[in-house]
Structures are given as structure tokens and as C-alpha cells.
mmCIF file of C-alpha atoms in Angstrom:
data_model
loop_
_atom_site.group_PDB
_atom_site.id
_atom_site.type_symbol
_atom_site.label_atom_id
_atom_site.label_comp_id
_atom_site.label_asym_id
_atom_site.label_seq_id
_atom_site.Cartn_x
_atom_site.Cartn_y
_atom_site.Cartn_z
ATOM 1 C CA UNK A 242 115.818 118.276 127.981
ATOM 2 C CA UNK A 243 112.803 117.781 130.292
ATOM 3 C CA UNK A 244 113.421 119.050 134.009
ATOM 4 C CA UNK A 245 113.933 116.696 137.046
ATOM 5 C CA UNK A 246 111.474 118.120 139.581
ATOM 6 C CA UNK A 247 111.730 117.259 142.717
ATOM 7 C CA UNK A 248 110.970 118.257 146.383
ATOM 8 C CA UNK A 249 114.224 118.726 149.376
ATOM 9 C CA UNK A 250 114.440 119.234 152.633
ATOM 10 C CA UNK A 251 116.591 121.392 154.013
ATOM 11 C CA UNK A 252 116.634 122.061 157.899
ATOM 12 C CA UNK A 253 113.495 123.440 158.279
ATOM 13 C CA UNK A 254 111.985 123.687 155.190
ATOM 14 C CA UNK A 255 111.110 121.989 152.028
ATOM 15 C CA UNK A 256 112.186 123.403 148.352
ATOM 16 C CA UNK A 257 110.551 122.953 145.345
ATOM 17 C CA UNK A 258 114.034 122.236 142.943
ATOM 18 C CA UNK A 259 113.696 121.975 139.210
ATOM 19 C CA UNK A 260 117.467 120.528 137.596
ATOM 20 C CA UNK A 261 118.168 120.365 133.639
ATOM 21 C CA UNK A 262 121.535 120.703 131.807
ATOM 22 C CA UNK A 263 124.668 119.843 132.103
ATOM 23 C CA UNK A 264 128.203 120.705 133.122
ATOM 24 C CA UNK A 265 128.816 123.225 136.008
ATOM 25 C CA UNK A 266 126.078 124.288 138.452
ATOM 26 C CA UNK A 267 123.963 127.463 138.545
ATOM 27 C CA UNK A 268 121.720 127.612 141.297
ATOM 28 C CA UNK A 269 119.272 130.414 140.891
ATOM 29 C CA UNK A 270 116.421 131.842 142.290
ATOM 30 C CA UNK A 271 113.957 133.848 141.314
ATOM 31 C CA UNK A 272 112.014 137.682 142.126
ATOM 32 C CA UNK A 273 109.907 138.343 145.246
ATOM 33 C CA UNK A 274 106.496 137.012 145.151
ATOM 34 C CA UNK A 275 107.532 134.858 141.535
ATOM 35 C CA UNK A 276 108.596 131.363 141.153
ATOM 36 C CA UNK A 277 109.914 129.115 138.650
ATOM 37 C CA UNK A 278 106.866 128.439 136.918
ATOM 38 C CA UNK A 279 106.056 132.629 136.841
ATOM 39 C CA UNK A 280 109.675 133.169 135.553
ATOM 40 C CA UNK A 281 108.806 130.601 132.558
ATOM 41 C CA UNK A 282 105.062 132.523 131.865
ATOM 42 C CA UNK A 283 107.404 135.623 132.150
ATOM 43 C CA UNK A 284 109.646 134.152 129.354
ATOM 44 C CA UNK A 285 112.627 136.336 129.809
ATOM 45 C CA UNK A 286 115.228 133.217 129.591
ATOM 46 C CA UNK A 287 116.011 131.221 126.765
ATOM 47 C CA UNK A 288 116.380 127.821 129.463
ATOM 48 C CA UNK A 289 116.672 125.280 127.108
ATOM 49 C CA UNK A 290 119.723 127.405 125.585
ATOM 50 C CA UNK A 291 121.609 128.119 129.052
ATOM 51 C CA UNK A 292 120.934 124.262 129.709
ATOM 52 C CA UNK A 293 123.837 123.476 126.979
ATOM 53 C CA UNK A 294 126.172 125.847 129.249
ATOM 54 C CA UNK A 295 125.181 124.948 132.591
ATOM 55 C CA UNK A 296 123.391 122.419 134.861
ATOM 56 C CA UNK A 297 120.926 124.856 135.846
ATOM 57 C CA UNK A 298 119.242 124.514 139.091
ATOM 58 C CA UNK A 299 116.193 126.159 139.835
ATOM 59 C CA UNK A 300 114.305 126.810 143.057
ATOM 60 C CA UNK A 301 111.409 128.185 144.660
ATOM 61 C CA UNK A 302 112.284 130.433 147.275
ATOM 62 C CA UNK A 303 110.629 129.601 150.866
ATOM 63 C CA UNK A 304 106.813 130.808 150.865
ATOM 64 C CA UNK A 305 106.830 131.067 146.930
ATOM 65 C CA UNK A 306 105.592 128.730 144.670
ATOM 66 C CA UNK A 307 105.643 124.796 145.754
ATOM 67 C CA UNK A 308 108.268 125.407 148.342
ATOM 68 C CA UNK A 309 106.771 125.377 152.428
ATOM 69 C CA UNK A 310 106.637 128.776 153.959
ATOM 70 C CA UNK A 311 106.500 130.185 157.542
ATOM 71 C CA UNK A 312 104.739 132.653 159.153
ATOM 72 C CA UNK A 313 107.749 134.367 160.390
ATOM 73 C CA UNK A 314 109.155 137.845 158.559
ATOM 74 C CA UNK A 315 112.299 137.155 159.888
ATOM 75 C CA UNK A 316 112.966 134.132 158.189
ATOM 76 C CA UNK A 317 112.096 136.113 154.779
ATOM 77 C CA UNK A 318 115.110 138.647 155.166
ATOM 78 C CA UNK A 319 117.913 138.081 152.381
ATOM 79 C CA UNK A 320 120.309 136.930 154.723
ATOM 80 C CA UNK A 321 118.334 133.846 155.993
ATOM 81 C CA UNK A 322 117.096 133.480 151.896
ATOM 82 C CA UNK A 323 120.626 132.913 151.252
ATOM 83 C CA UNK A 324 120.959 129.972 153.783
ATOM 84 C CA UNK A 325 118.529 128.537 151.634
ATOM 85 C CA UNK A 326 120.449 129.266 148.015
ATOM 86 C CA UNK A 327 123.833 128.007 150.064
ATOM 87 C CA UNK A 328 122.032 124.656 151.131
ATOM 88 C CA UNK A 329 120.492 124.379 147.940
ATOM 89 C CA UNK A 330 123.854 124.650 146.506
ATOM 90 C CA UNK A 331 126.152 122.089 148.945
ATOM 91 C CA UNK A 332 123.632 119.711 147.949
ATOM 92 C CA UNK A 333 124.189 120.091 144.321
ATOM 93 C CA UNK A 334 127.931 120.502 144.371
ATOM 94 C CA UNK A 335 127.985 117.492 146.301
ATOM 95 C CA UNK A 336 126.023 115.279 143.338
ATOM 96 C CA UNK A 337 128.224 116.999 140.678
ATOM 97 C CA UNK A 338 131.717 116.276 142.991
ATOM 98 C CA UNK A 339 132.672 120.158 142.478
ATOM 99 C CA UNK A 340 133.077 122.479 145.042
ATOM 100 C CA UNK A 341 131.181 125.546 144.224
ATOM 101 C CA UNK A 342 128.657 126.499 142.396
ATOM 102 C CA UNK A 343 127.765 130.084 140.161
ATOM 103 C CA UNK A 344 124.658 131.780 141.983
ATOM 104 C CA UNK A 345 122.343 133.796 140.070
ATOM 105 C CA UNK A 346 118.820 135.352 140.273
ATOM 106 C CA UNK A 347 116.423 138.126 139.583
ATOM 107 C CA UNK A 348 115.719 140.627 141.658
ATOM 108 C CA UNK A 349 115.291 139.116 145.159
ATOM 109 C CA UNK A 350 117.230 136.238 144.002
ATOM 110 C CA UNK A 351 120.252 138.409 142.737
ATOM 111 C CA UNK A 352 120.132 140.305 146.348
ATOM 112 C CA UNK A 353 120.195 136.214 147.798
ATOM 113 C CA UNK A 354 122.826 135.225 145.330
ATOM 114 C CA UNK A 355 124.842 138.316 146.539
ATOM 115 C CA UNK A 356 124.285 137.810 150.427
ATOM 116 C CA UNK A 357 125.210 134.080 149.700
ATOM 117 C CA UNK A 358 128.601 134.991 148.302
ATOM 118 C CA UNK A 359 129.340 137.387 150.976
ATOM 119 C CA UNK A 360 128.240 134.446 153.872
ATOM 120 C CA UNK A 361 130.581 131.955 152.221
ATOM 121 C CA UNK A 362 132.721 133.188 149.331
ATOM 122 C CA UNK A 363 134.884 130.370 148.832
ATOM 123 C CA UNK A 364 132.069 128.142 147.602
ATOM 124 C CA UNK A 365 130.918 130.614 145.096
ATOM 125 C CA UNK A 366 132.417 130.140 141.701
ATOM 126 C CA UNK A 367 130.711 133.728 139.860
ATOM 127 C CA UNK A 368 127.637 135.176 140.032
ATOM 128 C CA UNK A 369 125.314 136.743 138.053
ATOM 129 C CA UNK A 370 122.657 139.385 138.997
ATOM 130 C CA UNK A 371 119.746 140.199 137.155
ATOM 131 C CA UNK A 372 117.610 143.208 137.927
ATOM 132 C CA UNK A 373 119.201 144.389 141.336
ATOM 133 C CA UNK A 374 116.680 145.658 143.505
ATOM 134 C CA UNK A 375 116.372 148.979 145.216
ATOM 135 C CA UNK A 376 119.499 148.792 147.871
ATOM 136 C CA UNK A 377 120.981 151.639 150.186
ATOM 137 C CA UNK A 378 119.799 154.931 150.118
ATOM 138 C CA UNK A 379 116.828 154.228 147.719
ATOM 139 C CA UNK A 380 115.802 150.668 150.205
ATOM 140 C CA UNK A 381 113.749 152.707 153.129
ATOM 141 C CA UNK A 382 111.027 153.713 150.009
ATOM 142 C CA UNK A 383 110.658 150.806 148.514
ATOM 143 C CA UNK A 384 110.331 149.152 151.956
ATOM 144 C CA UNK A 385 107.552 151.133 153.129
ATOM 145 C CA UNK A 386 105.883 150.048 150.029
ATOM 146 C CA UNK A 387 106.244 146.255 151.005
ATOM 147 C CA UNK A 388 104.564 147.321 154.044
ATOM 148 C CA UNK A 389 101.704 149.116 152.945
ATOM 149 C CA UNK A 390 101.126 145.919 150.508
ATOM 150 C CA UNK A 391 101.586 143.883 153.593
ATOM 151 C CA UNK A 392 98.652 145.358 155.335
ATOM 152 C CA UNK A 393 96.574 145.395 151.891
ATOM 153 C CA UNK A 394 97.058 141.329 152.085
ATOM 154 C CA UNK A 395 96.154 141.329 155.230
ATOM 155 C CA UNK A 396 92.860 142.776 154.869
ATOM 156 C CA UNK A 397 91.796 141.567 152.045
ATOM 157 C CA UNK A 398 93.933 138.174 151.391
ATOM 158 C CA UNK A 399 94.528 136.530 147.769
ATOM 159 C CA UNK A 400 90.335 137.819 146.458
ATOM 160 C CA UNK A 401 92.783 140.817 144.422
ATOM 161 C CA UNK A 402 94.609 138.540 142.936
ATOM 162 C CA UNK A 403 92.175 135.808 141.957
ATOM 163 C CA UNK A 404 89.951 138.345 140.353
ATOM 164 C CA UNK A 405 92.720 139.985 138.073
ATOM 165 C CA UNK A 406 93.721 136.257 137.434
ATOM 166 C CA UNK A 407 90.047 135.543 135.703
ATOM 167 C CA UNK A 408 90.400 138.934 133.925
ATOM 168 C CA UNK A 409 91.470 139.054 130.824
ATOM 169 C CA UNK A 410 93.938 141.895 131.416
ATOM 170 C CA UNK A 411 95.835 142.966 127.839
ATOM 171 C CA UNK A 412 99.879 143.988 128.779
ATOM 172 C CA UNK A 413 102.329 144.754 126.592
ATOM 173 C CA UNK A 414 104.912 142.332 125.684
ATOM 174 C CA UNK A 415 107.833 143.784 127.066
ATOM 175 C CA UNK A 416 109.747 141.719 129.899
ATOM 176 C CA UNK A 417 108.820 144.593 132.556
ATOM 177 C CA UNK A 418 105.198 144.045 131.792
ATOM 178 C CA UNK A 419 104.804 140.368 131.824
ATOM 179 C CA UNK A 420 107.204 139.704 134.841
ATOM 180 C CA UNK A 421 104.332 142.028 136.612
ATOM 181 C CA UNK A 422 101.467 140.443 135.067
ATOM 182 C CA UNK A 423 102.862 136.537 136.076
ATOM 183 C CA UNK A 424 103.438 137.413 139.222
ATOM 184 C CA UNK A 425 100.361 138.861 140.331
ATOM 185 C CA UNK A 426 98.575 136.147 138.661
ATOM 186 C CA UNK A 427 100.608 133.661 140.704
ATOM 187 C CA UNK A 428 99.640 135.136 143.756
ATOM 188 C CA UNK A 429 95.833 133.990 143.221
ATOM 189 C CA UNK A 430 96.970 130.694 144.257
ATOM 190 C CA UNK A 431 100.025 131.969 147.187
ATOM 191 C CA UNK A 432 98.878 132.146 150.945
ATOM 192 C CA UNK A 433 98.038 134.896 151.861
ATOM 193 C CA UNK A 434 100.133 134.550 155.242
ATOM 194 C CA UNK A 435 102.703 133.936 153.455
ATOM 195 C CA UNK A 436 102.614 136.790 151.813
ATOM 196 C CA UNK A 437 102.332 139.090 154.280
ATOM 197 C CA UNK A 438 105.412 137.559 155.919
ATOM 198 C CA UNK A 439 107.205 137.765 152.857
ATOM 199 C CA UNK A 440 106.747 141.100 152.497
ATOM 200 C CA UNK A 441 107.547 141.869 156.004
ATOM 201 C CA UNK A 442 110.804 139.955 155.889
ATOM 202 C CA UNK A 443 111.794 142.111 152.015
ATOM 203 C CA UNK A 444 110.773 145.361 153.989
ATOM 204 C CA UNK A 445 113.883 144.263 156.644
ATOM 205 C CA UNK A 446 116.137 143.467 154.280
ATOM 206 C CA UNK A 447 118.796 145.328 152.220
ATOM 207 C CA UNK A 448 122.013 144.765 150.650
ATOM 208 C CA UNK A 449 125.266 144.093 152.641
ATOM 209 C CA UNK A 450 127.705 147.963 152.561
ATOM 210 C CA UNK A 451 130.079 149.092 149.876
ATOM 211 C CA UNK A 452 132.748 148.551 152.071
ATOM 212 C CA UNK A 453 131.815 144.391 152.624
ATOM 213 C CA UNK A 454 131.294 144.130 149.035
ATOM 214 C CA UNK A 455 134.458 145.805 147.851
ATOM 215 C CA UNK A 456 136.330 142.448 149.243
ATOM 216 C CA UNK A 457 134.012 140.376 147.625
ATOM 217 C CA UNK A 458 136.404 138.799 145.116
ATOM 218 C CA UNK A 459 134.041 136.838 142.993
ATOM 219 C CA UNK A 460 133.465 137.308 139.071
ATOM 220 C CA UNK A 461 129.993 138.791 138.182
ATOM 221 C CA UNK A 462 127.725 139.392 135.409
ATOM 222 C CA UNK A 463 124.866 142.080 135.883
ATOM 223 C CA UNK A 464 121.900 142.566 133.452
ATOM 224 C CA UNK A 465 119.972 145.487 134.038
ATOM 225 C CA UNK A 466 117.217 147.574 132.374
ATOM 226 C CA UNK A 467 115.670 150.636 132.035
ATOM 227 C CA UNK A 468 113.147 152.746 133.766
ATOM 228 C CA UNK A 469 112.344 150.423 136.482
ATOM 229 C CA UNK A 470 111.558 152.099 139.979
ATOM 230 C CA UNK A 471 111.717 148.960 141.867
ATOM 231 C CA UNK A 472 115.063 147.612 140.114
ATOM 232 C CA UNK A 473 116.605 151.150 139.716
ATOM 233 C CA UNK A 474 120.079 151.401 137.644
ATOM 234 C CA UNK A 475 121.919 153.094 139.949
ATOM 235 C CA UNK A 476 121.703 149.632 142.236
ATOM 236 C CA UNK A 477 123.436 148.502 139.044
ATOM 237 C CA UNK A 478 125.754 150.591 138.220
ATOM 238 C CA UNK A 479 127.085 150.758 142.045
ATOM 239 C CA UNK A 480 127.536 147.323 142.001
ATOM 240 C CA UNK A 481 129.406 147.407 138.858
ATOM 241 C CA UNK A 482 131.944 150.270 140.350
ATOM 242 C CA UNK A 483 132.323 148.510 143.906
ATOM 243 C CA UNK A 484 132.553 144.939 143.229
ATOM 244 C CA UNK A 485 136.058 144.110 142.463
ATOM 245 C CA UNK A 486 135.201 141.272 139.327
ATOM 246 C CA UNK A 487 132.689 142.385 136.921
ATOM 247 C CA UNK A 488 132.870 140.389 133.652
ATOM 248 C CA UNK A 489 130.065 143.134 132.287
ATOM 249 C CA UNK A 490 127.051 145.338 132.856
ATOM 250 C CA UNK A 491 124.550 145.206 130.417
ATOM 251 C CA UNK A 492 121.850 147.402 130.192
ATOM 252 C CA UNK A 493 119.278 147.029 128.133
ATOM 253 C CA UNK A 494 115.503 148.406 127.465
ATOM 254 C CA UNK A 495 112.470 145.942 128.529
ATOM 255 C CA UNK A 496 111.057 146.031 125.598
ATOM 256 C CA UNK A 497 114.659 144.009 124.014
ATOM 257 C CA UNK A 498 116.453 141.816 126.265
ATOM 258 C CA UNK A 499 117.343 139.369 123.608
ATOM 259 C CA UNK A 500 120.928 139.599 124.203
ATOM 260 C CA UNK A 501 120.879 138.437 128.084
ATOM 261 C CA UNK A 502 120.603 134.858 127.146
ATOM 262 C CA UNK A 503 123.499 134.974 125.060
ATOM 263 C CA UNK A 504 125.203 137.005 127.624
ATOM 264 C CA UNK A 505 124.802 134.375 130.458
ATOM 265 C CA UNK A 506 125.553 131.449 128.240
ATOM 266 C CA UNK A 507 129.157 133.405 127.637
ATOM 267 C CA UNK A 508 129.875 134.092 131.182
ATOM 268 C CA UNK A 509 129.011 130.864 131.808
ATOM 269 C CA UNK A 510 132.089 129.397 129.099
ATOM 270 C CA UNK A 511 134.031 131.637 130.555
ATOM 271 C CA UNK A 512 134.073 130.821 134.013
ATOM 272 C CA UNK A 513 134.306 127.136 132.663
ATOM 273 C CA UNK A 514 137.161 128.103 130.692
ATOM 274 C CA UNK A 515 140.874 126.952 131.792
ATOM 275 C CA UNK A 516 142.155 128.605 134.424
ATOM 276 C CA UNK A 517 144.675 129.881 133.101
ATOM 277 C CA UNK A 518 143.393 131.614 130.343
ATOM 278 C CA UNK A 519 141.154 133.158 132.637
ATOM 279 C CA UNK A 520 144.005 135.120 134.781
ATOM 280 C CA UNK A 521 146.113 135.891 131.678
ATOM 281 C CA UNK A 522 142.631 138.814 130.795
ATOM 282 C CA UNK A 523 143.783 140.245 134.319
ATOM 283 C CA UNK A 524 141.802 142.494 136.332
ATOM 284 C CA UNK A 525 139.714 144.971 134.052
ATOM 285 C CA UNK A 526 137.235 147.318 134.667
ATOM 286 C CA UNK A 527 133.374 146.062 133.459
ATOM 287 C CA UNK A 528 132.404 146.387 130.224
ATOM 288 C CA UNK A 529 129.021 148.741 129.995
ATOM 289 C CA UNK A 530 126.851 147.992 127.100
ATOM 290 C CA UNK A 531 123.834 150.037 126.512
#
């Protein structure tokens, strides 16, 4: 099925939304810097698949892609991202007369999807998390790194990027490798403003304490992988031990992430399944598969 595209306003800024599928919503968003059409080049999703499961919305995230940006690093910080994912939402639970929605994303849009459900639970139906990025104790690093970047764009603007996109860089194959290689392609084309504010606003951000997220009563999915500094599994794995609903944890090598398709389509059925045969399974602990 070929995408609606479309541009929305929402307070103060306009979104870029992409919609295909049908049945229940998924609003997701996508990894810092990326946007929907670097998650396709990336090709770690199976879309037209998850389409048959879900009516998938797709965004790009404020700043990113062909969404408007501001100048402001404040307005970048997950917790303002995921008034963005909530609106995004409300308007698409409204057109599909349900009232709430399962939030996903990758990286930066699993930390939104996750600050949205804290913000307003009860319009969250599951969520799924995809690469969680560095969180906690192993944040403050990875920060400083988004600010060092931040003054290298500031110096020296998008020329970086718009020389390694006219190079004709060889990369492996693996999902890790081409995620990297999309994004800073896309960047040849992002403003460079933008993304020094973006990186300001991930340097402030982080993800909400144990002890919030241990009430968070919502069913998950996480898909992980391996040997990834900036998407570490311990993120993961925390997540999986604290939240109180974790369907699964999957973790699985870059190089073979064939079965997260699959796995999102079933989580998908399953929150769409009866409720009642959902609460006879009862509370279990996640299942880890490596």
C-alpha cells in the first residue's frame, strides 16, 4: 500500500506524517538525527509487512527530516519530543475513533515513546522500544559526546556531511552500519542550526528513574542488539527487569535482525487480541531471546 504523506500542525510546529496500514495505530518515531526516509535507506523494517498488523504512523521528529525545527535545545529534550509523539497520536486516535494508540521508535524515538507513556499512560495501548539509548549512569558520556559534535556543527556546518554524501563510502551490510551511514548522509541536506540544537536538547535529556517506570503499567516489546556503545544492552536489559509488562526482549546481533519484523507484527496481534485472552497469560516475567 502506497503511504499518505502529509504535513500537520501541531501547536507550534509542523510534522512531516507518513500513514499506511490498517487496523490499530502505531505511531512511531525514529533515531536522533534520522528520519523516515533514512529509516527506509536503513532498511531494518519489513513496513509493508507490519502494515497488515497495524496502521502505522510515521513521523519526522521536530528539526529532522521535512518536519520545521527551532533553534531552541530545550525544545529538543525527550520530554517536550514526546508532546509531539502524544499530539501526533490524539490526532490519529481521533480519525480511527479509538482511544489510544501503541508508541514505538528507535533509539531517540523509543526514549520519546517511553517519556510519552509516562506523561499520559492511559492513552498508551503498548509500546515497543527499539535500540534504547544510553540512559542513567552511562547518559553523562554519551552526552558530552552530543556536545562536542554540537560545537563540530557549529564550526564547520553540514560541508562534513555533504562531502561523505558524494563519496562513495563502502559499509558493511549489517543494520548497525547502514543506520550510521543513512544518517550521516541525511544530514548533508539538515540545517545545520538545527542540528546543533538538536544535539544540545539530546545532551539534556535522559530517561525518566527506575522508580517512575516501575508504575508504568503498559505492555512492551524491546529489540535490542549487540555491541553498540551508543544503544548499550544494559539500557535494555534494565528496562526489561523494571518495567512491570514486558511481552519480550530480544536481542539479537546487527548483522541478523530478521526476526524483529516478525516480532513486532506478533506483539502487535497480541495487543489486538481479545481482552480476555490477554489477562488469562497473567503477569510473567519477559521472555529473553538471544
Amino acid at each position: 500500500m502506497r503511504p499518505l504523506s502529509y504535513l500537520q500542525r501541531f501547536d507550534n510546529v509542523e510534522l512531516a506524517v507518513q500513514q499506511h496500514g490498517k487496523g490499530a495505530p502505531l505511531v512511531w518515531g525514529h533515531a536522533l538525527m534520522g528520519s523516515i526516509n533514512v529509516e527506509n535507506r536503513a532498511g531494518l523494517w519489513n513496513w509493508e509487512e507490519v502494515e497488515k498488523h497495524a496502521e502505522v504512523v510515521r513521523y519526522d521528529a521536530r528539526g529532522h527530516g521535512n518536519s520545521d525545527g527551532s533553534y531552541d535545545p530545550e525544545d529538543y529534550r525527550w520530554s517536550c519530543m514526546a508532546h509531539d509523539m502524544l499530539a501526533v497520536a490524539d490526532s490519529v486516535a481521533t480519525a480511527c475513533g479509538v482511544k489510544k494508540c501503541v508508541l514505538g521508535g528507535l533509539s531517540m524515538g523509543a526514549a520519546t515513546a517511553l517519556e510519552a507513556a509516562v506523561q499520559q499512560p492511559d492513552k498508551v495501548a503498548g509500546l515497543v522500544l527499539v535500540l534504547p539509548p544510553t540512559a542513567w549512569h552511562s547518559r553523562p558520556r554519551q552526552a558530552a559526546i552530543y556536545r562536542r559534535l554540537g560545537r563540530v556543527s557549529g564550526l564547520f556546518g553540514a560541508a562534513p556531511y555533504r562531502l561523505l554524501d558524494m563519496l562513495p563510502i563502502p559499509v558493511k551490510e549489517d543494520g548497525r552500519n547502514q543506520l550510521a551511514l543513512h544518517t550521516m548522509k541525511g544530514l548533508a541536506r539538515a540545517n545545520p542550526l538545527h542540528v546543533q540544537a538538536i544535539l544540545r536538547g539530546a545532551a539534556l535529556s535522559d530517561m525518566p528513574d527506575l522508580c517512575t517506570l516501575e508504575k508504568l503499567d503498559v505492555p512492551t516489546l524491546i529489540l535490542a542488539w549487540e555491541d553498540d556503545t551508543a544503544h548499550p544492552l544494559t539500557t535494555a536489559t534494565t528496562l526489561a527487569e523494571t518495567l512491570p509488562q514486558v511481552h519480550s526482549l530480544i536481542i539479537s546481533h546487527p548483522t541478523d535482525i530478521s526476526d524483529w519484523t516478525p516480532a513486532l507484527c506478533e506483539f502487535l496481534d497480541r495487543l489486538a487480541a481479545p481482552k480476555k485472552r490477554r489477562a488469562a497469560t497473567g503477569k510473567r516475567r519477559p521472555a529473553i531471546a538471544c
